Amino acid sequence: MDASESEQYEAAIHGDREAFEMIIRTHSRTLFAIAYGVLQNREEAEDVVQDSLVKAWKTRWRVRDAEKFLAWLATITRHRAHDIFRKRRAVSLSNETIEATESHTADTTAIDQQLHSALAALPELHRTALTLRYFEEMDYRTIENTLGLTNGALRGILGRALASMRKQLRPALASMD
Amino acid sequence: MATIHDEIDTWLAADLHGELSNKERSALHAHLVDCAACRKTHHETKTMNKILEETFAQEKPDPAFEQRMLAGFRNRIPQRSGLVKVLVDLMRLRATQIAAVAAALLGLVQIGRMITGEPVTAPRAPERYAQIEVGPPQAPESRPSQAGALERSGGISAGRPQDLALQPPAPPAAARSQFQKESKVSATTAEPAKAAQSEAGDVAALELRNNAAVREEATQSPVESPAPALANRKLIRNATVELEIVSFDNAVQKITAFANGEHGYVATTDSEKQANGKLKGQIVVKVLPENLDRFLQEIRSLGELKNQALGTEDVTKAYFDTDSRLKNAHVMEQRLIDMLKTKTGKVSDLLQVEKELGRVREEIEKMQGELKYWDSQVQFATVTISLAEKDMEEPAAFLLKERAQLSLYTPDVEKIYNEAKSLASPKVQITNAQLNREYSGRVSAQLSMLIAPEESDAVIGRIKGFGRVENFQTQTQRIAQGGSGMSENARTKRDKMELNITISREEQEQAFQQTSLRIRTSSVDEKAKELRTLAEKQGGRVRSSTFSRDPDGREVANVSLRVPLKNYPALMQSLDSLGKVQNVSVQRQDRTEAQVDESNAPADISIQVYSQGNIVTEESGLLATLRRTLAQSAGAIMWSLRMIGVAIAFLAPWVIAIVGVIWLARRVIRARRKP
């Protein structure tokens, strides 16, 4: 993290709205990726990012260490996404999800459907890591920072995530070749 | 270590994501060349990666995503106006919160103090005032601060405008206003401003001191360089100085030298010798007025300056008045002379003129004398120097006053009283003699005498020999004469000694040591007599003796003896020969405050001689224990017997009654069978 970025966070914590808006510009896609990793739904993910930003602004003075501002934002987003996820499951497992998947199936191929179910089967951390990687093409280091992982842990996570996806999609893959 | 093959998934993913170093990548590719299975996995993973990239590319947020986020954020968090925003932001800062809590607590504490009536002002405040008031050291300069204090205490402004006018105007006024402000502030409860306030106080004190210094200079400067405008004025300057010096003569010499150095002269000198050999005196020196200040400075170096006063008298007006009157008188004189010269008119008129001329001349001379006197006074300043040698108060001599108190015990008071009286001589004067005889037989005497110092030791020695000295106290007082304090050189003289003697009969003396004991013996009367002879052998006397015998055959003799303490151990030793000595108790009164002749001090011994007769035997020893045990067991048996008796007495009526009933019943039954 370079100095100017750190200063930006500091300013945002102290109520500099412009700095905070700058952070929104640069990092909202990352937050989106995290929310999407949990929810796998674009609209919901967008709402989650929006809510998280508002909450972050309101509670920004709680952050003591400006260096950890981004990780803190990520945590807020993930928690918010979890809340939504739980609510969704509580409301109705059958209705919405299936409807949503059905609406997907209408205009997507079979492999897409398989991919989605395979993604849904992944542990949440793995899925988030994957979304961050494939949405934002972030390098491992940044992803680790954002998710609060230790050095080198991401390699194993992404390796395992890819492997399990591969195994689940093996028949489809074979057909593709 | 895990091989590439084992962790092929990780390696492949990292490779596809471009996270492998060159070295790692070549190692991976080398392995892929060798391992067919991994090659297959590699292929699959690549496809997987591609699918994922494609899929996620579809799901990626559109380019307007950030704008939407921003717009949503701005919608939901409207921009606040400046002040509110600053306030809200401030309140959210941790430091502000802590400060607010602290302020609230302090406020509570203050309210609590006000309620309980504790002083609310900052505790350092009084100290500061003290410091300020003490600060400016010299008397005239300390006035503004006193004035300030007055103003503070009662609001009565001390009316000293003339003093204040002399001083540089602005700074003291500022300092005073600061004073007032401060006192007001400290009267209210201004806790948070405490630090600032104390600072202000210190600054004020500092300023005051500076002002004092400035003022000192200001008051001195006109003295040191008289303004040129004053040069043709007629000013008489004089000064008085009081000095404490070590040596008078030396100081006079030096003053003379200084005076000559300043073109002056010593006008008069007088000195006086004190009883203690110290000199004091007065010197009047005349010096040129312009040299006066330097001269005074020089004088100060001679010793300790006690007092100094400098005065100036302006005689300009009187001088010039006299001067013009003199001129007039001269004119008058001339005219009178002219009148005489013309010699016209009657003789009586001429005589009148002559008389007038005489009067005018007299006046002229008087005025001339006056002017001359003033001239001399103006020409030279008068310095009156009072000198006193150090330790002026040192005493000239010391008088040693001795007073002694002597208490004597003797068998024959009257004899000793007469003997003491016969000691009277020119050098031993009896001032008071008194012999008291009471009905109870108590005899005592009191003597007071004055003894010449050279005789005192001998006389006291003799009187001490008359009897037993119970108490002897001397008191010496050294009285300084012609001064006070200490002196190394003063002589010490012994005064007549005052001696008070009290003579009492020996019997009245309280025993120094009291012993009581019991002697068990078979023949009480005989032993009591023996005891008396023993006591006489040891120089003791029997004070009282009683003998009694009760119907049980118990004989008791009480003998009270008094022996000198030196014979006490021997007597005690010899008592053992009389019988078994028991219950010895000794009581001694150490009289620390008095000088006591211990060997001759009386020791009282009370002895009870009693017969073994029916007096209860010892309660210790094997036999006694056995006896007690037996007695106790006998007692126990008796007790149980009694209990048995009680039980029998308790049961017997019932037994008798039952037996009676049975016997009657049998008789009845038998009586029925028979018929």
CSV table of C-alpha atoms in Angstrom, one decimal, chain A residues 14-15 17 20-21 24-25 28-29 32 36 42 46 49-51 53-54 57-58 60-61 64 111-112 115 119 131 133-135 137 139-140 155-156 158-159 162-163 165-166 169-170 173 176-177, chain B residues 9-10 13-14 16-17 19-20 24 40-41 43-45 47-49 51-53 55-56 58-63 65-70 72-74 76-79 85 89 92-94 97:
chain,number,residue,atom,x,y,z
A,14,HIS,CA,-11.6,11.9,9.3
A,15,GLY,CA,-14.6,12.7,7.2
A,17,ARG,CA,-16.1,13.0,1.6
A,20,PHE,CA,-14.2,8.5,0.4
A,21,GLU,CA,-15.8,8.9,-3.0
A,24,ILE,CA,-15.7,4.1,-3.9
A,25,ARG,CA,-14.5,4.7,-7.4
A,28,SER,CA,-16.3,-0.7,-5.3
A,29,ARG,CA,-15.6,-3.4,-7.9
A,32,PHE,CA,-18.8,-6.2,-5.6
A,36,TYR,CA,-21.0,-11.7,-5.6
A,42,ARG,CA,-25.6,-9.3,-9.4
A,46,GLU,CA,-24.9,-4.4,-6.0
A,49,VAL,CA,-22.0,-3.0,-1.9
A,50,GLN,CA,-24.2,0.1,-1.7
A,51,ASP,CA,-25.4,-0.7,1.8
A,53,LEU,CA,-20.5,1.8,1.6
A,54,VAL,CA,-23.2,3.7,3.4
A,57,TRP,CA,-19.2,6.0,5.9
A,58,LYS,CA,-21.4,6.2,9.0
A,60,ARG,CA,-15.7,5.2,9.6
A,61,TRP,CA,-14.4,6.7,12.9
A,64,ARG,CA,-8.1,3.1,14.1
A,111,ILE,CA,-22.4,-26.0,-19.1
A,112,ASP,CA,-23.2,-22.7,-17.6
A,115,LEU,CA,-20.7,-24.2,-13.6
A,119,LEU,CA,-19.5,-22.7,-7.9
A,131,THR,CA,-14.5,-14.1,-8.1
A,133,ARG,CA,-9.4,-13.3,-9.4
A,134,TYR,CA,-11.7,-13.5,-12.4
A,135,PHE,CA,-13.6,-10.3,-12.0
A,137,GLU,CA,-7.8,-10.0,-12.4
A,139,ASP,CA,-2.8,-10.5,-8.3
A,140,TYR,CA,-2.6,-13.0,-5.4
A,155,ARG,CA,-2.2,-20.3,-3.9
A,156,GLY,CA,-3.5,-23.4,-2.2
A,158,LEU,CA,-7.3,-21.2,-5.7
A,159,GLY,CA,-5.6,-24.5,-6.7
A,162,LEU,CA,-10.0,-24.9,-9.6
A,163,ALA,CA,-9.4,-28.6,-9.0
A,165,MET,CA,-14.5,-27.3,-10.2
A,166,ARG,CA,-12.6,-29.2,-12.8
A,169,LEU,CA,-17.3,-30.3,-14.7
A,170,ARG,CA,-15.1,-33.1,-16.0
A,173,LEU,CA,-15.2,-30.5,-20.2
A,176,MET,CA,-16.2,-29.5,-25.0
A,177,ASP,CA,-12.9,-30.8,-26.4
B,9,ASP,CA,-3.5,-28.3,-9.0
B,10,THR,CA,-1.9,-25.5,-7.1
B,13,ALA,CA,-3.6,-22.6,-11.1
B,14,ALA,CA,-0.7,-20.3,-10.2
B,16,LEU,CA,-2.5,-19.9,-15.4
B,17,HIS,CA,-2.9,-16.9,-13.2
B,19,GLU,CA,1.8,-16.1,-10.3
B,20,LEU,CA,4.8,-18.5,-10.9
B,24,GLU,CA,9.0,-22.4,-10.9
B,40,LYS,CA,-4.0,-34.2,-18.9
B,41,THR,CA,-4.8,-32.3,-15.7
B,43,HIS,CA,-5.2,-29.5,-20.3
B,44,GLU,CA,-8.4,-29.7,-18.3
B,45,THR,CA,-7.5,-26.9,-16.0
B,47,THR,CA,-10.2,-25.3,-20.3
B,48,MET,CA,-11.7,-24.8,-16.9
B,49,ASN,CA,-9.9,-21.5,-16.6
B,51,ILE,CA,-14.7,-21.3,-19.1
B,52,LEU,CA,-14.4,-19.4,-15.8
B,53,GLU,CA,-13.0,-16.3,-17.5
B,55,THR,CA,-18.5,-16.9,-17.5
B,56,PHE,CA,-17.2,-14.2,-15.1
B,58,GLN,CA,-20.5,-12.0,-18.5
B,59,GLU,CA,-21.2,-11.4,-14.8
B,60,LYS,CA,-18.8,-8.5,-14.5
B,61,PRO,CA,-20.5,-5.3,-13.5
B,62,ASP,CA,-21.0,-2.8,-16.3
B,63,PRO,CA,-18.8,0.3,-16.8
B,65,PHE,CA,-21.2,0.5,-11.9
B,66,GLU,CA,-19.0,3.0,-10.1
B,67,GLN,CA,-21.2,5.8,-11.1
B,68,ARG,CA,-24.2,4.0,-9.8
B,69,MET,CA,-22.5,3.3,-6.5
B,70,LEU,CA,-21.5,6.9,-6.1
B,72,GLY,CA,-26.5,5.8,-4.5
B,73,PHE,CA,-24.1,6.8,-1.9
B,74,ARG,CA,-24.7,10.5,-2.5
B,76,ARG,CA,-28.3,8.2,0.9
B,77,ILE,CA,-25.7,10.4,2.6
B,78,PRO,CA,-26.6,13.9,1.8
B,79,GLN,CA,-23.8,16.5,2.1
B,85,LYS,CA,-20.4,18.6,9.6
B,89,ASP,CA,-17.0,14.9,12.8
B,92,ARG,CA,-17.0,11.2,16.4
B,93,LEU,CA,-13.3,11.6,17.2
B,94,ARG,CA,-12.1,9.5,20.1
B,97,GLN,CA,-15.1,12.0,23.3
